[in-house]
Short mmCIF file of the C-alpha atoms (twelve columns), coordinates in Angstrom:
data_MODEL
# 
_entry.id   MODEL 
# 
loop_
_atom_site.group_PDB 
_atom_site.id 
_atom_site.type_symbol 
_atom_site.label_atom_id 
_atom_site.label_alt_id 
_atom_site.label_comp_id 
_atom_site.label_asym_id 
_atom_site.label_seq_id 
_atom_site.Cartn_x 
_atom_site.Cartn_y 
_atom_site.Cartn_z 
_atom_site.pdbx_PDB_model_num 
ATOM 1   C CA . MET A 1   -70.309 131.724 10.028  1 
ATOM 2   C CA . THR A 2   -72.517 128.943 10.984  1 
ATOM 3   C CA . ASP A 3   -75.555 130.210 12.721  1 
ATOM 4   C CA . ASP A 4   -78.224 127.923 14.087  1 
ATOM 5   C CA . THR A 5   -80.836 130.557 14.494  1 
ATOM 6   C CA . ALA A 6   -80.922 131.257 10.616  1 
ATOM 7   C CA . THR A 7   -84.505 131.098 9.603   1 
ATOM 8   C CA . ALA A 8   -83.867 129.928 5.915   1 
ATOM 9   C CA . THR A 9   -80.934 127.904 3.880   1 
ATOM 10  C CA . LEU A 10  -79.372 128.407 0.881   1 
ATOM 11  C CA . ASP A 11  -76.380 127.037 -0.655  1 
ATOM 12  C CA . VAL A 12  -73.492 128.135 -3.180  1 
ATOM 13  C CA . ASP A 13  -74.850 125.471 -5.814  1 
ATOM 14  C CA . GLY A 14  -78.153 126.900 -5.486  1 
ATOM 15  C CA . LEU A 15  -76.711 130.587 -6.182  1 
ATOM 16  C CA . ARG A 16  -75.009 129.616 -9.105  1 
ATOM 17  C CA . THR A 17  -78.074 127.835 -10.552 1 
ATOM 18  C CA . ALA A 18  -79.961 131.383 -9.710  1 
ATOM 19  C CA . LEU A 19  -77.593 133.158 -11.842 1 
ATOM 20  C CA . HIS A 20  -77.850 131.082 -14.898 1 
ATOM 21  C CA . CYS A 21  -81.407 131.237 -14.649 1 
ATOM 22  C CA . PRO A 22  -83.873 131.936 -11.958 1 
ATOM 23  C CA . ARG A 23  -86.594 129.715 -13.148 1 
ATOM 24  C CA . ARG A 24  -84.213 127.024 -13.249 1 
ATOM 25  C CA . TYR A 25  -83.241 127.520 -9.409  1 
ATOM 26  C CA . GLU A 26  -87.048 127.437 -9.195  1 
ATOM 27  C CA . PHE A 27  -87.314 124.139 -10.720 1 
ATOM 28  C CA . ALA A 28  -84.145 122.544 -9.513  1 
ATOM 29  C CA . HIS A 29  -84.073 123.944 -6.049  1 
ATOM 30  C CA . VAL A 30  -87.716 125.177 -5.194  1 
ATOM 31  C CA . HIS A 31  -89.842 122.490 -6.658  1 
ATOM 32  C CA . GLY A 32  -86.779 119.348 -6.407  1 
ATOM 33  C CA . LEU A 33  -87.277 118.398 -9.752  1 
ATOM 34  C CA . ALA A 34  -84.182 116.139 -10.535 1 
ATOM 35  C CA . GLY A 35  -82.106 116.842 -13.666 1 
ATOM 36  C CA . SER A 36  -79.847 114.317 -15.155 1 
ATOM 37  C CA . ASP A 37  -77.132 113.056 -12.792 1 
ATOM 38  C CA . ASP A 38  -75.125 111.227 -15.335 1 
ATOM 39  C CA . ASP A 39  -72.083 113.087 -15.111 1 
ATOM 40  C CA . ALA A 40  -69.057 110.952 -15.759 1 
ATOM 41  C CA . VAL A 41  -66.754 113.544 -15.109 1 
ATOM 42  C CA . ALA A 42  -67.805 114.622 -11.831 1 
ATOM 43  C CA . ASP A 43  -67.993 110.974 -10.770 1 
ATOM 44  C CA . ARG A 44  -64.057 110.417 -11.506 1 
ATOM 45  C CA . VAL A 45  -63.344 113.667 -9.771  1 
ATOM 46  C CA . ASP A 46  -65.165 112.388 -6.810  1 
ATOM 47  C CA . VAL A 47  -63.020 109.068 -7.043  1 
ATOM 48  C CA . LEU A 48  -59.620 111.191 -6.949  1 
ATOM 49  C CA . ARG A 49  -61.078 113.443 -4.405  1 
ATOM 50  C CA . SER A 50  -62.042 110.822 -2.099  1 
ATOM 51  C CA . ALA A 51  -58.436 109.233 -2.527  1 
ATOM 52  C CA . ILE A 52  -56.717 112.172 -1.794  1 
ATOM 53  C CA . CYS A 53  -58.561 113.306 0.974   1 
ATOM 54  C CA . ASP A 54  -57.981 109.638 2.547   1 
ATOM 55  C CA . ALA A 55  -54.419 109.996 1.941   1 
ATOM 56  C CA . LEU A 56  -54.217 113.448 3.850   1 
ATOM 57  C CA . ARG A 57  -56.377 111.909 6.780   1 
ATOM 58  C CA . SER A 58  -53.489 109.058 6.859   1 
ATOM 59  C CA . GLY A 59  -50.865 111.682 8.686   1 
ATOM 60  C CA . GLU A 60  -48.514 111.330 5.858   1 
ATOM 61  C CA . THR A 61  -46.325 114.057 4.639   1 
ATOM 62  C CA . ASP A 62  -43.606 111.962 3.226   1 
ATOM 63  C CA . ARG A 63  -43.542 112.091 -0.914  1 
ATOM 64  C CA . GLU A 64  -43.732 108.429 -1.460  1 
ATOM 65  C CA . ALA A 65  -45.416 107.741 1.489   1 
ATOM 66  C CA . LEU A 66  -48.479 109.916 0.566   1 
ATOM 67  C CA . GLU A 67  -48.259 108.722 -3.032  1 
ATOM 68  C CA . ALA A 68  -48.631 104.924 -1.766  1 
ATOM 69  C CA . VAL A 69  -51.602 105.276 0.517   1 
ATOM 70  C CA . ALA A 70  -53.515 107.715 -2.103  1 
ATOM 71  C CA . SER A 71  -52.750 105.318 -4.882  1 
ATOM 72  C CA . ASP A 72  -53.527 102.343 -3.062  1 
ATOM 73  C CA . ARG A 73  -57.122 104.034 -2.024  1 
ATOM 74  C CA . LEU A 74  -57.582 104.872 -5.566  1 
ATOM 75  C CA . SER A 75  -57.135 101.529 -6.752  1 
ATOM 76  C CA . THR A 76  -59.941 100.623 -4.632  1 
ATOM 77  C CA . LEU A 77  -62.319 103.102 -5.714  1 
ATOM 78  C CA . TRP A 78  -61.424 102.669 -9.145  1 
ATOM 79  C CA . THR A 79  -62.423 98.586  -8.887  1 
ATOM 80  C CA . ASP A 80  -65.821 99.679  -7.475  1 
ATOM 81  C CA . HIS A 81  -66.480 102.471 -10.065 1 
ATOM 82  C CA . ASP A 82  -68.842 101.240 -12.322 1 
ATOM 83  C CA . GLU A 83  -69.008 103.991 -15.021 1 
ATOM 84  C CA . PRO A 84  -70.080 101.953 -18.419 1 
ATOM 85  C CA . PHE A 85  -66.962 102.215 -20.813 1 
ATOM 86  C CA . HIS A 86  -66.378 101.732 -24.278 1 
ATOM 87  C CA . SER A 87  -63.908 99.410  -23.784 1 
ATOM 88  C CA . SER A 88  -61.518 97.641  -21.259 1 
ATOM 89  C CA . THR A 89  -58.969 100.504 -23.123 1 
ATOM 90  C CA . GLN A 90  -60.935 103.227 -22.327 1 
ATOM 91  C CA . ARG A 91  -61.468 102.131 -19.029 1 
ATOM 92  C CA . ARG A 92  -57.558 101.650 -18.483 1 
ATOM 93  C CA . HIS A 93  -56.606 105.162 -20.109 1 
ATOM 94  C CA . GLU A 94  -59.069 107.057 -17.684 1 
ATOM 95  C CA . ARG A 95  -57.485 105.149 -14.719 1 
ATOM 96  C CA . ARG A 96  -53.798 106.332 -16.203 1 
ATOM 97  C CA . VAL A 97  -55.338 109.725 -16.187 1 
ATOM 98  C CA . LEU A 98  -56.315 110.114 -12.755 1 
ATOM 99  C CA . GLU A 99  -53.066 108.633 -11.931 1 
ATOM 100 C CA . ALA A 100 -51.273 110.996 -13.698 1 
ATOM 101 C CA . THR A 101 -53.320 113.799 -12.188 1 
ATOM 102 C CA . LEU A 102 -52.522 112.254 -8.531  1 
ATOM 103 C CA . SER A 103 -49.105 112.578 -9.328  1 
ATOM 104 C CA . ALA A 104 -49.457 115.885 -10.595 1 
ATOM 105 C CA . TYR A 105 -51.059 117.387 -7.365  1 
ATOM 106 C CA . LEU A 106 -48.501 115.722 -5.138  1 
ATOM 107 C CA . ASP A 107 -45.608 117.103 -7.314  1 
ATOM 108 C CA . ARG A 108 -47.421 120.865 -7.303  1 
ATOM 109 C CA . VAL A 109 -49.077 121.325 -3.474  1 
ATOM 110 C CA . GLY A 110 -49.717 117.733 -1.995  1 
ATOM 111 C CA . THR A 111 -46.695 117.551 0.447   1 
ATOM 112 C CA . ASP A 112 -46.639 120.842 1.347   1 
ATOM 113 C CA . HIS A 113 -50.719 120.762 2.059   1 
ATOM 114 C CA . ALA A 114 -50.142 117.717 4.081   1 
ATOM 115 C CA . ALA A 115 -47.622 119.440 6.144   1 
ATOM 116 C CA . GLY A 116 -50.100 122.491 6.198   1 
ATOM 117 C CA . ILE A 117 -52.805 120.089 7.833   1 
ATOM 118 C CA . GLU A 118 -50.602 118.672 10.191  1 
ATOM 119 C CA . ARG A 119 -49.198 122.312 11.321  1 
ATOM 120 C CA . LEU A 120 -52.696 123.219 11.818  1 
ATOM 121 C CA . ASP A 121 -54.045 120.609 13.634  1 
ATOM 122 C CA . ALA A 122 -51.335 121.090 16.321  1 
ATOM 123 C CA . ASP A 123 -52.640 124.172 16.746  1 
ATOM 124 C CA . ALA A 124 -55.961 123.777 16.590  1 
ATOM 125 C CA . THR A 125 -58.639 122.592 19.424  1 
ATOM 126 C CA . ARG A 126 -60.550 119.595 18.326  1 
ATOM 127 C CA . GLY A 127 -62.221 119.842 14.695  1 
ATOM 128 C CA . GLU A 128 -62.290 118.241 11.343  1 
ATOM 129 C CA . LEU A 129 -59.967 119.812 9.024   1 
ATOM 130 C CA . ILE A 130 -60.465 117.046 6.053   1 
ATOM 131 C CA . GLY A 131 -63.685 116.112 4.032   1 
ATOM 132 C CA . PRO A 132 -64.170 115.650 1.202   1 
ATOM 133 C CA . ALA A 133 -67.189 118.051 1.246   1 
ATOM 134 C CA . LEU A 134 -65.829 119.763 4.457   1 
ATOM 135 C CA . PRO A 135 -68.986 122.049 5.248   1 
ATOM 136 C CA . LEU A 136 -68.625 125.630 5.927   1 
ATOM 137 C CA . SER A 137 -71.252 128.164 5.975   1 
ATOM 138 C CA . SER A 138 -71.767 131.949 6.216   1 
ATOM 139 C CA . ALA A 139 -74.714 133.852 7.710   1 
ATOM 140 C CA . VAL A 140 -76.152 136.954 5.496   1 
ATOM 141 C CA . ASP A 141 -78.709 139.382 7.499   1 
ATOM 142 C CA . VAL A 142 -81.202 140.043 5.330   1 
ATOM 143 C CA . ALA A 143 -82.183 144.215 5.700   1 
ATOM 144 C CA . ASP A 144 -84.687 144.240 2.958   1 
ATOM 145 C CA . GLY A 145 -88.542 144.752 3.187   1 
ATOM 146 C CA . ALA A 146 -90.655 141.766 4.237   1 
ATOM 147 C CA . HIS A 147 -87.430 139.913 4.934   1 
ATOM 148 C CA . ALA A 148 -85.420 142.561 7.035   1 
ATOM 149 C CA . ALA A 149 -83.752 141.522 10.205  1 
ATOM 150 C CA . GLU A 150 -83.759 137.797 8.689   1 
ATOM 151 C CA . ARG A 151 -80.765 136.021 8.981   1 
ATOM 152 C CA . VAL A 152 -80.057 133.227 6.101   1 
ATOM 153 C CA . ARG A 153 -77.479 130.764 6.300   1 
ATOM 154 C CA . ILE A 154 -75.781 129.755 2.743   1 
ATOM 155 C CA . ASP A 155 -73.470 126.290 3.045   1 
ATOM 156 C CA . ALA A 156 -70.612 125.632 1.061   1 
ATOM 157 C CA . THR A 157 -67.969 122.899 1.449   1 
ATOM 158 C CA . VAL A 158 -64.490 122.602 0.886   1 
ATOM 159 C CA . ASP A 159 -62.350 119.369 0.724   1 
ATOM 160 C CA . TYR A 160 -59.961 120.202 3.292   1 
ATOM 161 C CA . VAL A 161 -58.334 123.051 5.306   1 
ATOM 162 C CA . TYR A 162 -54.527 123.551 6.009   1 
ATOM 163 C CA . GLY A 163 -52.058 126.109 7.535   1 
ATOM 164 C CA . ASP A 164 -50.029 128.111 5.646   1 
ATOM 165 C CA . GLY A 165 -47.878 130.578 7.900   1 
ATOM 166 C CA . SER A 166 -50.299 133.390 9.007   1 
ATOM 167 C CA . SER A 167 -53.433 132.018 6.880   1 
ATOM 168 C CA . ILE A 168 -56.231 128.990 7.255   1 
ATOM 169 C CA . VAL A 169 -56.697 127.921 3.604   1 
ATOM 170 C CA . GLY A 170 -59.657 126.188 2.382   1 
ATOM 171 C CA . VAL A 171 -59.040 123.908 -0.527  1 
ATOM 172 C CA . ARG A 172 -61.658 122.538 -3.269  1 
ATOM 173 C CA . PHE A 173 -61.438 120.133 -5.993  1 
ATOM 174 C CA . VAL A 174 -63.268 121.070 -9.076  1 
ATOM 175 C CA . PRO A 175 -63.176 119.478 -12.423 1 
ATOM 176 C CA . THR A 176 -62.060 122.461 -14.174 1 
ATOM 177 C CA . LEU A 177 -60.938 125.883 -13.567 1 
ATOM 178 C CA . ALA A 178 -62.805 127.108 -16.938 1 
ATOM 179 C CA . PRO A 179 -65.930 128.636 -15.146 1 
ATOM 180 C CA . LEU A 180 -63.688 131.026 -13.428 1 
ATOM 181 C CA . GLY A 181 -63.241 132.885 -16.747 1 
ATOM 182 C CA . ARG A 182 -60.689 135.981 -16.622 1 
ATOM 183 C CA . LEU A 183 -60.588 134.958 -12.777 1 
ATOM 184 C CA . ARG A 184 -58.248 132.284 -13.571 1 
ATOM 185 C CA . TYR A 185 -55.768 134.952 -14.837 1 
ATOM 186 C CA . ARG A 186 -56.514 137.954 -12.505 1 
ATOM 187 C CA . SER A 187 -54.988 138.622 -8.985  1 
ATOM 188 C CA . ASP A 188 -56.799 141.744 -8.108  1 
ATOM 189 C CA . TRP A 189 -60.791 142.800 -7.737  1 
ATOM 190 C CA . GLU A 190 -59.931 146.237 -9.331  1 
ATOM 191 C CA . GLY A 191 -60.381 146.625 -13.423 1 
ATOM 192 C CA . ASP A 192 -62.496 144.577 -15.547 1 
ATOM 193 C CA . VAL A 193 -63.133 141.812 -12.781 1 
ATOM 194 C CA . ALA A 194 -65.194 144.820 -10.752 1 
ATOM 195 C CA . ASP A 195 -66.634 146.078 -14.297 1 
ATOM 196 C CA . ARG A 196 -67.859 142.922 -15.385 1 
ATOM 197 C CA . PHE A 197 -69.033 141.740 -12.183 1 
ATOM 198 C CA . THR A 198 -71.480 144.640 -11.902 1 
ATOM 199 C CA . ASP A 199 -72.228 144.513 -15.644 1 
ATOM 200 C CA . HIS A 200 -73.618 141.274 -15.382 1 
ATOM 201 C CA . PHE A 201 -76.259 142.460 -12.605 1 
ATOM 202 C CA . ASP A 202 -77.036 145.453 -15.001 1 
ATOM 203 C CA . ASP A 203 -80.238 144.870 -16.960 1 
ATOM 204 C CA . GLY A 204 -78.861 147.384 -19.930 1 
ATOM 205 C CA . SER A 205 -75.693 145.508 -20.171 1 
ATOM 206 C CA . PRO A 206 -75.071 142.675 -22.648 1 
ATOM 207 C CA . THR A 207 -72.711 141.477 -20.077 1 
ATOM 208 C CA . PHE A 208 -73.711 137.518 -19.009 1 
ATOM 209 C CA . GLU A 209 -71.226 136.210 -16.726 1 
ATOM 210 C CA . PRO A 210 -72.966 133.894 -14.168 1 
ATOM 211 C CA . ASP A 211 -69.905 131.487 -13.656 1 
ATOM 212 C CA . PRO A 212 -67.446 134.209 -12.862 1 
ATOM 213 C CA . VAL A 213 -69.938 135.829 -10.728 1 
ATOM 214 C CA . GLY A 214 -70.985 132.808 -8.910  1 
ATOM 215 C CA . SER A 215 -67.356 131.802 -8.264  1 
ATOM 216 C CA . LEU A 216 -66.753 135.345 -6.237  1 
ATOM 217 C CA . LEU A 217 -70.149 134.882 -4.153  1 
ATOM 218 C CA . GLU A 218 -68.937 131.404 -3.576  1 
ATOM 219 C CA . THR A 219 -65.634 132.878 -2.666  1 
ATOM 220 C CA . ALA A 220 -67.263 135.355 -0.016  1 
ATOM 221 C CA . VAL A 221 -69.249 132.311 1.433   1 
ATOM 222 C CA . VAL A 222 -66.759 130.111 1.864   1 
ATOM 223 C CA . ILE A 223 -63.858 133.014 3.417   1 
ATOM 224 C CA . ASP A 224 -66.417 133.695 5.827   1 
ATOM 225 C CA . GLY A 225 -67.087 130.412 6.690   1 
ATOM 226 C CA . LEU A 226 -63.466 129.644 6.894   1 
ATOM 227 C CA . ARG A 227 -63.435 132.801 9.526   1 
ATOM 228 C CA . GLY A 228 -66.372 130.991 11.554  1 
ATOM 229 C CA . LEU A 229 -64.023 127.735 11.414  1 
ATOM 230 C CA . ARG A 230 -60.832 129.216 12.640  1 
ATOM 231 C CA . ASP A 231 -62.840 130.686 15.734  1 
ATOM 232 C CA . ARG A 232 -64.361 127.523 16.624  1 
ATOM 233 C CA . LEU A 233 -60.972 126.318 16.405  1 
ATOM 234 C CA . GLU A 234 -59.368 129.377 18.375  1 
ATOM 235 C CA . LEU A 235 -56.632 129.784 15.569  1 
ATOM 236 C CA . GLY A 236 -56.373 133.694 16.684  1 
ATOM 237 C CA . ASP A 237 -56.274 136.251 14.140  1 
ATOM 238 C CA . ARG A 238 -55.159 133.965 10.951  1 
ATOM 239 C CA . THR A 239 -56.198 135.562 7.803   1 
ATOM 240 C CA . CYS A 240 -58.264 133.184 5.488   1 
ATOM 241 C CA . ARG A 241 -57.807 132.097 1.657   1 
ATOM 242 C CA . TYR A 242 -59.717 129.978 -0.799  1 
ATOM 243 C CA . VAL A 243 -57.926 127.790 -3.392  1 
ATOM 244 C CA . GLN A 244 -59.507 125.881 -6.423  1 
ATOM 245 C CA . ILE A 245 -57.538 122.718 -7.666  1 
ATOM 246 C CA . PRO A 246 -58.980 121.134 -10.887 1 
ATOM 247 C CA . LEU A 247 -58.695 117.378 -10.841 1 
ATOM 248 C CA . ALA A 248 -60.353 116.773 -14.618 1 
ATOM 249 C CA . ASP A 249 -58.680 119.191 -16.823 1 
ATOM 250 C CA . ARG A 250 -56.973 117.695 -19.755 1 
ATOM 251 C CA . SER A 251 -55.643 120.842 -21.562 1 
ATOM 252 C CA . ALA A 252 -52.314 119.970 -19.827 1 
ATOM 253 C CA . ALA A 253 -52.062 116.380 -20.194 1 
ATOM 254 C CA . THR A 254 -49.702 114.529 -22.749 1 
ATOM 255 C CA . VAL A 255 -50.408 110.835 -23.957 1 
ATOM 256 C CA . ASN A 256 -48.021 108.479 -25.103 1 
ATOM 257 C CA . TRP A 257 -50.535 105.723 -26.818 1 
ATOM 258 C CA . VAL A 258 -47.630 103.514 -27.760 1 
ATOM 259 C CA . GLN A 259 -46.104 103.426 -24.064 1 
ATOM 260 C CA . ASP A 260 -49.799 103.762 -22.360 1 
ATOM 261 C CA . THR A 261 -48.924 106.475 -20.324 1 
ATOM 262 C CA . VAL A 262 -50.248 110.022 -19.495 1 
ATOM 263 C CA . GLU A 263 -48.157 112.861 -17.926 1 
ATOM 264 C CA . THR A 264 -50.169 116.145 -17.153 1 
ATOM 265 C CA . SER A 265 -49.254 119.502 -14.761 1 
ATOM 266 C CA . LEU A 266 -51.742 121.075 -12.383 1 
ATOM 267 C CA . GLU A 267 -52.829 124.572 -12.077 1 
ATOM 268 C CA . VAL A 268 -54.225 126.072 -8.522  1 
ATOM 269 C CA . ALA A 269 -56.278 129.147 -8.504  1 
ATOM 270 C CA . ASP A 270 -56.232 131.288 -5.180  1 
ATOM 271 C CA . LEU A 271 -59.701 133.338 -5.330  1 
ATOM 272 C CA . THR A 272 -58.892 135.499 -2.289  1 
ATOM 273 C CA . ASP A 273 -56.683 138.146 -4.026  1 
ATOM 274 C CA . VAL A 274 -59.690 138.853 -6.704  1 
ATOM 275 C CA . TYR A 275 -62.485 138.829 -4.370  1 
ATOM 276 C CA . VAL A 276 -60.530 141.212 -1.699  1 
ATOM 277 C CA . ASP A 277 -61.200 145.201 -2.388  1 
ATOM 278 C CA . HIS A 278 -57.822 146.444 -1.142  1 
ATOM 279 C CA . HIS A 279 -59.290 149.500 -0.250  1 
ATOM 280 C CA . THR A 280 -61.925 147.868 2.223   1 
ATOM 281 C CA . TYR A 281 -59.340 145.650 3.178   1 
ATOM 282 C CA . GLY A 282 -57.363 148.273 4.246   1 
ATOM 283 C CA . MET A 283 -59.874 149.748 6.312   1 
ATOM 284 C CA . THR A 284 -60.720 146.648 8.210   1 
ATOM 285 C CA . HIS A 285 -58.198 144.562 8.174   1 
ATOM 286 C CA . ASP A 286 -60.604 141.490 6.927   1 
ATOM 287 C CA . HIS A 287 -61.237 139.929 3.649   1 
ATOM 288 C CA . ARG A 288 -64.270 141.748 2.763   1 
ATOM 289 C CA . ASN A 289 -65.420 143.257 -0.673  1 
ATOM 290 C CA . GLU A 290 -68.546 145.382 -0.141  1 
ATOM 291 C CA . THR A 291 -69.594 145.182 -4.039  1 
ATOM 292 C CA . VAL A 292 -69.832 141.485 -3.525  1 
ATOM 293 C CA . ASP A 293 -71.093 141.023 0.033   1 
ATOM 294 C CA . ASP A 294 -74.087 143.442 -1.197  1 
ATOM 295 C CA . ARG A 295 -74.705 141.599 -4.298  1 
ATOM 296 C CA . LEU A 296 -75.079 138.641 -2.445  1 
ATOM 297 C CA . GLU A 297 -77.760 139.694 -0.305  1 
ATOM 298 C CA . THR A 298 -79.264 141.036 -3.132  1 
ATOM 299 C CA . VAL A 299 -79.742 137.501 -5.083  1 
ATOM 300 C CA . VAL A 300 -80.568 136.314 -1.166  1 
ATOM 301 C CA . VAL A 301 -83.381 138.612 -1.095  1 
ATOM 302 C CA . SER A 302 -84.650 137.657 -4.378  1 
ATOM 303 C CA . LEU A 303 -84.623 133.856 -3.905  1 
ATOM 304 C CA . LEU A 304 -86.370 134.359 -0.722  1 
ATOM 305 C CA . ALA A 305 -88.952 136.549 -2.304  1 
ATOM 306 C CA . GLY A 306 -89.768 133.900 -4.908  1 
ATOM 307 C CA . SER A 307 -88.700 136.164 -7.675  1 
ATOM 308 C CA . PHE A 308 -88.000 133.723 -10.244 1 
ATOM 309 C CA . ASP A 309 -89.410 135.719 -13.087 1 
ATOM 310 C CA . PRO A 310 -86.470 135.819 -15.718 1 
ATOM 311 C CA . SER A 311 -88.117 138.303 -18.133 1 
ATOM 312 C CA . ASP A 312 -85.904 141.230 -17.258 1 
ATOM 313 C CA . ARG A 313 -82.765 139.328 -18.528 1 
ATOM 314 C CA . TRP A 314 -84.678 136.753 -20.765 1 
ATOM 315 C CA . GLU A 315 -82.829 137.309 -23.984 1 
ATOM 316 C CA . ARG A 316 -79.470 137.054 -22.521 1 
ATOM 317 C CA . ILE A 317 -80.532 134.137 -20.483 1 
ATOM 318 C CA . GLU A 318 -82.240 132.194 -23.568 1 
ATOM 319 C CA . GLU A 319 -78.977 132.968 -25.371 1 
ATOM 320 C CA . HIS A 320 -76.619 131.490 -22.877 1 
ATOM 321 C CA . ALA A 321 -78.678 129.395 -20.287 1 
ATOM 322 C CA . CYS A 322 -81.393 127.566 -22.451 1 
ATOM 323 C CA . PRO A 323 -79.162 125.649 -24.931 1 
ATOM 324 C CA . ASP A 324 -77.886 123.345 -21.903 1 
ATOM 325 C CA . CYS A 325 -80.388 123.364 -19.606 1 
ATOM 326 C CA . GLU A 326 -82.489 120.140 -18.484 1 
ATOM 327 C CA . TYR A 327 -85.584 121.994 -17.754 1 
ATOM 328 C CA . THR A 328 -86.679 123.576 -21.141 1 
ATOM 329 C CA . VAL A 329 -89.591 120.929 -21.411 1 
ATOM 330 C CA . CYS A 330 -91.336 122.620 -18.417 1 
ATOM 331 C CA . CYS A 331 -90.375 126.514 -18.673 1 
ATOM 332 C CA . GLN A 332 -93.197 128.506 -19.717 1 
ATOM 333 C CA . GLU A 333 -90.741 131.333 -20.897 1 
ATOM 334 C CA . TYR A 334 -88.942 128.685 -22.986 1 
ATOM 335 C CA . ILE A 335 -91.821 127.192 -24.421 1 
ATOM 336 C CA . ALA A 336 -94.009 130.616 -25.116 1 
ATOM 337 C CA . GLY A 337 -90.621 131.674 -27.060 1 
ATOM 338 C CA . GLU A 338 -90.829 128.227 -29.285 1 
ATOM 339 C CA . VAL A 339 -94.303 128.286 -30.108 1 
ATOM 340 C CA . ARG A 340 -95.063 132.019 -30.724 1 
ATOM 341 C CA . PHE A 341 -96.701 132.761 -33.936 1 
ATOM 342 C CA . ASP A 342 -95.959 135.553 -36.284 1 
ATOM 343 C CA . GLY A 343 -98.164 138.331 -37.567 1 
# 
C-alpha cells in the first residue's frame, strides 16, 4: 500500500527493465538517458485507452449508450492523433482497427465492467476508480545488509477498478499479451510457472524469462496496491484481482479489404490465480506468493545497492536483450564484446 514514509521509490517499468538487463536499467532509470519514444502502437493504445476510460467515467452502463460515448470520444482523439501514416487509406484502416477493438471490448467485458464500477462506487467512500493510469503502490520492507529496515515504495498503474462480487478488480490495458508467455495460458502458480520463475534467477540455468517474471512481480505490486486502495475506500475484506486486456493484438483480427471493414475478438488475462500460491493462501487468506514476494525484495535490494553489473548472466542477456536495446552504443559490456581481439 502507499506509504509516504518510504525512503526510496521504484516503479514496475523499472523492475521490468532491470530483469532484461541491469545495465539498461542504469542508463534509463538512474542516469535518465532517454531512449526512443517513437512507439506508434503504444500511442494508438493510449488513444483507445482514453476513449474507454472517458466512456466509463460517463456513468453509462447500457451497451449502446456506452458505445456512443466511447465512439464519440475516440473520434475526437483520433482527429488530434498526429501519427505520420503512409496514406489516408492506412490512417482510415488503423481507425477501423481501433473501432473494431472497442466493439470487441464492449462485447466481451465493457458493459459488465461499467456496471461493476457503478456498484463499487456506491459502496466505496470517496475515491477515484477510473484513470487512465490510476496510481497504485506497494511498500516493500527491505531487510538486507546496508538497506535493512528501509521501506521502498513501488509504483504501478491500472486503468480502472471495478467490483465483481466479493472482489475488486484492477484492469490495465496493454498492447498485447505476448509478454506474458506461458502465463497467458496458465491458471496456477504450481508447476512450470513456478519452475521457470525460479530458473530465471538461477545463474546456472539457461532460462531467461524477463517478461513473464516481470508480469508476476507487477501482479504482486498491483494486488498489494489494490488492497491499499480497498482499505482507503473502506471496502471491507474483499479479495483483489488483476486483469490485463490487450488493445493492439492483431492475431484475432479479420480484415475485409473490399468492404473496408475489420472484425476482431478480445482476450482477457487474469493474472491473479497464476500469482497466488494456494498453499500460502490457504494459511493466510491473502493473495500472497512468498516466492514472488521474496524475489521482488531481492530485485529491489539489488537496484538500491547499484548492482548494475550484468556479468553473472551476460551470455544470456547479450543473446536476448542486446538485439533490441537502445543503449548498446554506451554499454561497456556490449562494446567490449564487439571490439575484443582474438589471439
